[in-house]
Coordinates of C-alpha atoms and ligand atoms in Angstrom, one line a residue:
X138 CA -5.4 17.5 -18.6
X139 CA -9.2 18.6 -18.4
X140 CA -10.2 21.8 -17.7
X141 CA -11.1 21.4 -14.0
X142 CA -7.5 20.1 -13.2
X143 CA -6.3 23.2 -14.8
X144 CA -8.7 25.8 -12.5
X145 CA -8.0 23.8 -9.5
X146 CA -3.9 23.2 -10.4
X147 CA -3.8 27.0 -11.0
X148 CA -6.4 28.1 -7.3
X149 CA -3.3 25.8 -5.4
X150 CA -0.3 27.5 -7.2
X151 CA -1.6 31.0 -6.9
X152 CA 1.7 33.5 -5.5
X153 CA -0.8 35.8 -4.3
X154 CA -4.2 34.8 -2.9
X155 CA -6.3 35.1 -6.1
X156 CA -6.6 34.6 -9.4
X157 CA -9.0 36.9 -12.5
X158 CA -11.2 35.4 -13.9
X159 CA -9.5 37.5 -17.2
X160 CA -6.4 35.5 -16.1
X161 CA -7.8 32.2 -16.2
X162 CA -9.0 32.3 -19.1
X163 CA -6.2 33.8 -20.7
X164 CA -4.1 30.6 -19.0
X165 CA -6.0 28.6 -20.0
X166 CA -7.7 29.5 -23.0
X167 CA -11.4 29.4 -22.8
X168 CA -13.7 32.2 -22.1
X169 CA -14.6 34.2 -18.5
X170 CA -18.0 32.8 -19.0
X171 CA -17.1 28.7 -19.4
X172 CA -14.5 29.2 -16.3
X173 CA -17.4 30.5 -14.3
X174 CA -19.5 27.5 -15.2
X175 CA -16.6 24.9 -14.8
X176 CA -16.1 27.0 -11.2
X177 CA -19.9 26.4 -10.5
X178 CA -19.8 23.3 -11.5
X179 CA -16.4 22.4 -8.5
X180 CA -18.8 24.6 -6.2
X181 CA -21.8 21.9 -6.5
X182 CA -19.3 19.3 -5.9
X183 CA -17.8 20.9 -2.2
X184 CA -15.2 23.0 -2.9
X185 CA -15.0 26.3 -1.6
X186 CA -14.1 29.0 -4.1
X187 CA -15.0 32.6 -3.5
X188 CA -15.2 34.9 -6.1
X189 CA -15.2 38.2 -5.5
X190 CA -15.6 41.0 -8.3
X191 CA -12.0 43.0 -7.7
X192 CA -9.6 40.4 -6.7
X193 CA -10.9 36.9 -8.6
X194 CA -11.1 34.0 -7.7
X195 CA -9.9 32.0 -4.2
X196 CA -9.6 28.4 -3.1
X197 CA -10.2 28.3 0.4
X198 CA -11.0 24.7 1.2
X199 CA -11.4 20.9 -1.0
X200 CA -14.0 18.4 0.1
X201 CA -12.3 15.0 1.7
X202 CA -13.3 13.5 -1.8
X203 CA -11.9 11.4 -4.5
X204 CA -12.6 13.4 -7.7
X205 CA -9.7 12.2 -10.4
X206 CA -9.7 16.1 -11.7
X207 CA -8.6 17.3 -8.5
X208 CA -6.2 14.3 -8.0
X209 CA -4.7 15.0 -11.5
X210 CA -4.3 18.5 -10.5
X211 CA -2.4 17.8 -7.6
X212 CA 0.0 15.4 -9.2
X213 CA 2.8 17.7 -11.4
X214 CA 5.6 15.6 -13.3
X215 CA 4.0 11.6 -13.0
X216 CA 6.0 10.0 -15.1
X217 CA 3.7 6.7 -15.3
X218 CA 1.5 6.0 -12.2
X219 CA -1.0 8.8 -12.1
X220 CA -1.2 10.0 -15.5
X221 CA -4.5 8.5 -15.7
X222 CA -7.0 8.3 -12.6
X223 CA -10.7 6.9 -13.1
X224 CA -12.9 7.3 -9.5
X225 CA -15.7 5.0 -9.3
X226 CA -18.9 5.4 -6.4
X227 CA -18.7 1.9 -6.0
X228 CA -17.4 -1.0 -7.6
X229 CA -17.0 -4.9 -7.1
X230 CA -13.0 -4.9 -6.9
X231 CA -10.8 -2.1 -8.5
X232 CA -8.5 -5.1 -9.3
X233 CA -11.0 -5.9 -11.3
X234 CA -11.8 -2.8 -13.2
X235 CA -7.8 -2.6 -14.2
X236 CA -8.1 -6.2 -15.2
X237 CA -10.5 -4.9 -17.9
X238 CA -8.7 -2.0 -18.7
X239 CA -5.5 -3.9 -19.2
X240 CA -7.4 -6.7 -21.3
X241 CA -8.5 -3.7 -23.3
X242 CA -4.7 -2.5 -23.7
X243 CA -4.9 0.5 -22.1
X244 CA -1.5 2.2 -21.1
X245 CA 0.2 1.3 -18.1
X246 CA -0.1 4.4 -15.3
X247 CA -3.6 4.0 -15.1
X248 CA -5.2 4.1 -11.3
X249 CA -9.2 3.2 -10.5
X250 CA -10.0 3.9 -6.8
X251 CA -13.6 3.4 -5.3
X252 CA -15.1 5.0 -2.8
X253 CA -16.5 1.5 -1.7
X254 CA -16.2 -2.0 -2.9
X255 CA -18.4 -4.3 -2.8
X256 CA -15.8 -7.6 -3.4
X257 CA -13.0 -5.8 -2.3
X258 CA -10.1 -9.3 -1.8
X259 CA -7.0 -9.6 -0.5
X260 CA -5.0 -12.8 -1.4
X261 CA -6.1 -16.3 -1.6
X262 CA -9.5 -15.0 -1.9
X263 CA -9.9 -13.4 1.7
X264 CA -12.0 -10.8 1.9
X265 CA -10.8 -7.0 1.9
X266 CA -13.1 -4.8 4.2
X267 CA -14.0 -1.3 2.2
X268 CA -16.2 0.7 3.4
X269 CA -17.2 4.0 1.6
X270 CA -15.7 7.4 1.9
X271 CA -13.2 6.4 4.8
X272 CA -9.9 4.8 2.7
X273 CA -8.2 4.7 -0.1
X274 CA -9.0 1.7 -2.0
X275 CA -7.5 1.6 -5.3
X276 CA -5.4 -0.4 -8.4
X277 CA -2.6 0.6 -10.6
X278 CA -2.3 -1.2 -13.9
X279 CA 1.7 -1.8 -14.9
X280 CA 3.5 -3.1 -17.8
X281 CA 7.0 -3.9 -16.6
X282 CA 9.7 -5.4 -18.3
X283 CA 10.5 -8.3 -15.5
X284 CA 10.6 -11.9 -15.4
X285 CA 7.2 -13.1 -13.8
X286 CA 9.3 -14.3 -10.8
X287 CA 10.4 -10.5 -10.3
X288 CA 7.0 -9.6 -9.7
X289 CA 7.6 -9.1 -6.0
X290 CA 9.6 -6.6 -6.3
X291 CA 6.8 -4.1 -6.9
X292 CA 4.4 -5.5 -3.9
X293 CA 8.2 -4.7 -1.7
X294 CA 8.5 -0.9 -3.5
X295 CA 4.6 -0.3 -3.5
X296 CA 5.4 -1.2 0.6
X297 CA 8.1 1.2 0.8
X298 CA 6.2 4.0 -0.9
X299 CA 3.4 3.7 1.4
X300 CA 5.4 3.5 4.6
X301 CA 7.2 6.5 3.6
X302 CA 4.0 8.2 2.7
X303 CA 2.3 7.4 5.8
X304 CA 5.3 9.1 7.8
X305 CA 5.3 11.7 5.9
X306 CA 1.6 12.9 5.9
X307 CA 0.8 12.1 9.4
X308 CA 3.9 11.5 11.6
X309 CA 3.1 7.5 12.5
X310 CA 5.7 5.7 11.8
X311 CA 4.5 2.1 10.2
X312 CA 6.4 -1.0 9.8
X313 CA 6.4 -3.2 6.9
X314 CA 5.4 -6.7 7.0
X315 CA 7.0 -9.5 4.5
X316 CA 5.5 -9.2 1.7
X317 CA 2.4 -7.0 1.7
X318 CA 1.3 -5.9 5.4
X319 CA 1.8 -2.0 6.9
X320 CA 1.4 -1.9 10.5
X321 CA 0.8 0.3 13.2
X322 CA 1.0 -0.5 16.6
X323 CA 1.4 -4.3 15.4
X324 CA -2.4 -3.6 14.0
X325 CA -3.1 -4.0 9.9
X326 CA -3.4 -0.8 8.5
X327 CA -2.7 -1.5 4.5
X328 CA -2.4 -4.2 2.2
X329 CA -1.3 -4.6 -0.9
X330 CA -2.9 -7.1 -3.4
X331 CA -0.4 -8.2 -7.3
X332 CA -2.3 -9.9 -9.5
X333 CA 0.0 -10.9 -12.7
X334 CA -0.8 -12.0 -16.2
X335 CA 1.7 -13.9 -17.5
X336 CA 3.7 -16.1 -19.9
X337 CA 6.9 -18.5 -18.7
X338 CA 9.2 -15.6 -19.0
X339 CA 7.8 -12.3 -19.7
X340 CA 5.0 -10.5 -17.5
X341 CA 2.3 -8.9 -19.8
X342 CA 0.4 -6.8 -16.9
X343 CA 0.5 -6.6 -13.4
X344 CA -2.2 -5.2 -11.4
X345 CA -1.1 -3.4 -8.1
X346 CA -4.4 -3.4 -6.0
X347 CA -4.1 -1.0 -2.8
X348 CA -5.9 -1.0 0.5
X349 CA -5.4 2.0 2.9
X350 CA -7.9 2.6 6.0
X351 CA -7.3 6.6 6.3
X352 CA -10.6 7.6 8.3
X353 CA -12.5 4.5 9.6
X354 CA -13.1 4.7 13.4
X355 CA -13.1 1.6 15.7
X356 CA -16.5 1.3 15.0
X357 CA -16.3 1.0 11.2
X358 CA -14.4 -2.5 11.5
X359 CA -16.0 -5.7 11.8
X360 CA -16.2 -7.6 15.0
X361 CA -13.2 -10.0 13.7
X362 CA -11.2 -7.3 12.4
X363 CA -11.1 -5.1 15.4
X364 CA -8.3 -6.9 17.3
X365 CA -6.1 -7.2 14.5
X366 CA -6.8 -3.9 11.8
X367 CA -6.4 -0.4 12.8
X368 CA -6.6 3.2 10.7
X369 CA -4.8 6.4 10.4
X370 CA -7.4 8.1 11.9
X371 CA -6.9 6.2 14.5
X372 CA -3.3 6.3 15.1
X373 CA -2.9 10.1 14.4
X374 CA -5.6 10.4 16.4
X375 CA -7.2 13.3 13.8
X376 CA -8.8 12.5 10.7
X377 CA -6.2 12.9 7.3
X378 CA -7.2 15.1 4.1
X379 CA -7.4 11.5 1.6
X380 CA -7.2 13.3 -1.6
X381 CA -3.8 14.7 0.0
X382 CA -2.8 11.1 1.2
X383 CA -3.8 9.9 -2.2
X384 CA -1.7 12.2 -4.3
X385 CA 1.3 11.7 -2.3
X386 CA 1.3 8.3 -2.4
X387 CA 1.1 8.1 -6.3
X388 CA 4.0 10.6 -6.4
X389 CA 5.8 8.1 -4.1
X390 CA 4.8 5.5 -6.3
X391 CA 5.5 6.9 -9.3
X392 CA 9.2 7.6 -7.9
X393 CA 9.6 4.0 -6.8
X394 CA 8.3 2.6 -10.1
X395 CA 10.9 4.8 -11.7
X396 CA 13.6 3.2 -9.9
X397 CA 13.2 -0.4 -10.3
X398 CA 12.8 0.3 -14.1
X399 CA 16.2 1.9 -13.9
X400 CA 17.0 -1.1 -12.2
X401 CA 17.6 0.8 -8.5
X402 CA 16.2 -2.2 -6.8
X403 CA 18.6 -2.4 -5.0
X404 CA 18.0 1.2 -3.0
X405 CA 14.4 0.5 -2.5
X406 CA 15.0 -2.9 -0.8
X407 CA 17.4 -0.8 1.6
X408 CA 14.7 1.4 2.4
X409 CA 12.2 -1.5 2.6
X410 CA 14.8 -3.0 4.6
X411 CA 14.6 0.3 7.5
X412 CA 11.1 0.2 7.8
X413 CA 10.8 -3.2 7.9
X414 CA 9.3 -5.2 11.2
X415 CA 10.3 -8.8 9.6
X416 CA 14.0 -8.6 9.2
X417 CA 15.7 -10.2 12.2
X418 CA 12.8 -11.3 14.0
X419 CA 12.1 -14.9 14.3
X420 CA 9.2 -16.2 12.1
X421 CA 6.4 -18.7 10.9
X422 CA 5.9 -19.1 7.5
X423 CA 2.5 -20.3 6.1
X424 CA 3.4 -21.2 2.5
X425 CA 1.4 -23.1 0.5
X426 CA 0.9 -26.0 2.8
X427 CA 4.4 -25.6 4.2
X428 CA 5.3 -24.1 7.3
X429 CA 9.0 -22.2 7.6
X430 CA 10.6 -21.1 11.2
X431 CA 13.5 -19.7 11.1
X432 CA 15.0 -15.9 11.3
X433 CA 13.9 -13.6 8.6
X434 CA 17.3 -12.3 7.1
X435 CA 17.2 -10.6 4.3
X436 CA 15.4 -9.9 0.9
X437 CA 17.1 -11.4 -2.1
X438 CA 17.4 -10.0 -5.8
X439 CA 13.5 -11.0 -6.7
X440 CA 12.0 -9.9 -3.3
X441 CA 12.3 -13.2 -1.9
X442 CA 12.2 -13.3 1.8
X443 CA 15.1 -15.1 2.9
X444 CA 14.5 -17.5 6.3
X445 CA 17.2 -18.8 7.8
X446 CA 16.0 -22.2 9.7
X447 CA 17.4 -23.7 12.7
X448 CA 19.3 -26.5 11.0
X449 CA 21.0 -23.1 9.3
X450 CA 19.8 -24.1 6.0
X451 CA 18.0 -20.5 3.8
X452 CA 15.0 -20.7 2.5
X453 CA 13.8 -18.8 0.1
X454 CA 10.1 -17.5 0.7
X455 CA 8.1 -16.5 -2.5
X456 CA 4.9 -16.2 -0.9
X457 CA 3.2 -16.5 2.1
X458 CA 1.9 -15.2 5.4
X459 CA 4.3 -14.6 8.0
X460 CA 4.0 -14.1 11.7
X461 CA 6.2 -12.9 14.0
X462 CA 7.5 -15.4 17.3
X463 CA 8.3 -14.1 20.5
X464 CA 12.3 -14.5 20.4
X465 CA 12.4 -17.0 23.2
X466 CA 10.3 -19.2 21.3
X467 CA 12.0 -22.9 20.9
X468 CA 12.4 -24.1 17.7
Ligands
BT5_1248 C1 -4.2 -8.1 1.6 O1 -4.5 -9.4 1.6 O2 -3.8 -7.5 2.6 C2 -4.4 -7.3 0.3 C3 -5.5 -6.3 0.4 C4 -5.6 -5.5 -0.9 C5 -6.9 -4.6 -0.9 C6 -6.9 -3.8 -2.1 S1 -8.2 -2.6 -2.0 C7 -8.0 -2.2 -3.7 C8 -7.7 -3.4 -4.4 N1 -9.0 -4.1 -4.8 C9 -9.2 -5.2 -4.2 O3 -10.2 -6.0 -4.3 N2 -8.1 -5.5 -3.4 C10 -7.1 -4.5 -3.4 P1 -4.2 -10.5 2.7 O4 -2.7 -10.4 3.1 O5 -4.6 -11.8 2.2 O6 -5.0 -10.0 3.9 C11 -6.4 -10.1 4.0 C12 -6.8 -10.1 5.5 O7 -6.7 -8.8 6.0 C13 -8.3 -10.5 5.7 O8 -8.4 -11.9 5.8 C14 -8.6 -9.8 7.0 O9 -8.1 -10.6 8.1 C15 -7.7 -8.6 7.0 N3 -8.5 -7.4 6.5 C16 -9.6 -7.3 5.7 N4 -10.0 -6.0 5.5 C17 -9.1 -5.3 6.2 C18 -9.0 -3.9 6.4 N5 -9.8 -3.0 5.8 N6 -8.0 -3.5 7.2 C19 -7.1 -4.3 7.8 N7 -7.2 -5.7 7.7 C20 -8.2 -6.1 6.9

């Protein structure tokens, strides 16, 4: 953990109000005069630390930036996702800044967000909207021990941590579109993007890429978007702390990741299940150049959506985009 992690994780855990600077560095084990500079140096960047001669050191407020020091700092006990974060300005596609980092055999746990991107894609090679300093865009690199046809299983759990984060933090309560959607209000407000590297039967990487739009206004989407994609911002109706958001979600995360590797799948896809807006509706299945109606009935061991069609045969969906049809809809 770097030095600024350990200030800031120390200004947020204070029992009283401040902290010496004859403290810190005792803590931490550097002298008065380096804290000082490193406490400068968090100044310069927006955050708002008073020092005052008798009672030390004070965190009274954190810019509504990603800075992976102040993430790290906030995140206590990550067992894999989080216990490496990288921020970048502005990059092409975090996807792609994890595919290099996996290629390069870097540990699994690792997260990359931008502030913007400039390629940000969603599947199939659509394109993923990003603007900068108004979402969380980001990709976790993972190394799990499934069959490549298991793979959904995270892109379900990654949708069940962020529903549950989103209700948390702000109070909206989202639902969950088969496989990767959150919505608000019936309105696109996350999506999640697994890209796999694989052999037949063992996964060697999987990247989980992450689209949340936290503080865009109605004006920040595109013309084409606006009907369809909507924000937390937006829904709260007040803007949300992101670097709060962001470290909640990878706790969330983290859990979830924990529990399909103790092979909990199970109890996530119940949760999924709750928040979900698919099960027991009647869908349309685009997938691949197949289209599936039928009643969405349940998720099976992989992640599989399970359709049941009006000849009463299941399906069983592995990918695709699904929309919802008005229940009196003939078949
Ligand atoms: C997705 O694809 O929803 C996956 C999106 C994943 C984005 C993250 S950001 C970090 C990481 N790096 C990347 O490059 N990607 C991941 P899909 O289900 O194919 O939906 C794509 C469609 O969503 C587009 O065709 C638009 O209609 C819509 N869309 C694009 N940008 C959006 C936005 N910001 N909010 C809501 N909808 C959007």
């Amino acid at each position: 953990m770097t030095v600024d992690s350990q200030i800031l994780r120390a200004l947020r855990s204070l029992d009283e109000d401040s902290v010496s600077g004859a403290e810190l560095s005792q803590r931490l084990g550097i002298s008065r005069a380096a804290i000082w500079a490193r406490i400068e140096e968090l100044r310069s960047l927006g955050y708002d630390i008073q020092a005052s001669p008798h009672r030390g050191y004070q965190l009274l407020d954190s810019p509504d930036l990603l800075h992976a020091d102040d993430l790290l700092s906030r995140l206590d006990g990550s067992q894999v996702i989080g216990r490496d974060i990288r921020v970048f300005q502005k990059t092409t596609s975090t996807n792609d800044i994890v595919e290099k980092l996996a290629r390069d055999g870097v540990a699994e746990g690792v997260v990359v967000f931008a502030e913007s991107q400039t390629q940000g894609r969603g599947r199939l090679g659509r394109a993923w909207v990003s603007p900068p300093g108004k979402g969380l865009w980001f990709s976790v690199l993972l190394r799990p021990q499934i069959a490549p046809q298991a793979v959904t299983r995270l892109t379900i759990a990654a949708a069940a941590s962020l529903a549950r984060t989103v209700q948390s933090v702000t109070g909206v309560v989202p639902r969950i579109k088969w496989p990767n959607d959150l919505l608000v209000n019936g309105r696109k407000i996350s999506g999640i993007l697994t890209e796999l590297s694989a052999e037949l039967d063992h996964v060697k990487y999987v990247i989980l890429g992450i689209g949340m739009n936290i503080n865009l206004t109605e004006a920040d989407f595109p013309a084409d978007l606006k009907p369809i994609a909507t924000s937390l911002r937006v829904a709260a109706k007040r803007e949300i702390n992101r670097p709060e958001f962001a470290a909640e979600l990878l706790r969330q995360l983290d859990r979830d990741y924990r529990r399909l590797s103790e092979g909990q799948f199970q109890r996530v896809a119940e949760e999924w299940e709750a928040l979900s807006g698919t099960l027991g509706s009647e869908v349309e299945v685009l997938t691949g150049d197949r289209v599936v109606r039928g009643r969405a009935e349940s998720l099976d061991h992989d992640g599989a959506l399970l359709v049941r069609t009006q000849h009463g045969r299941i399906e069983r969906i592995i990918g695709g985009d699904v929309s919802l049809r008005p229940p009196d809809t003939k078949l």
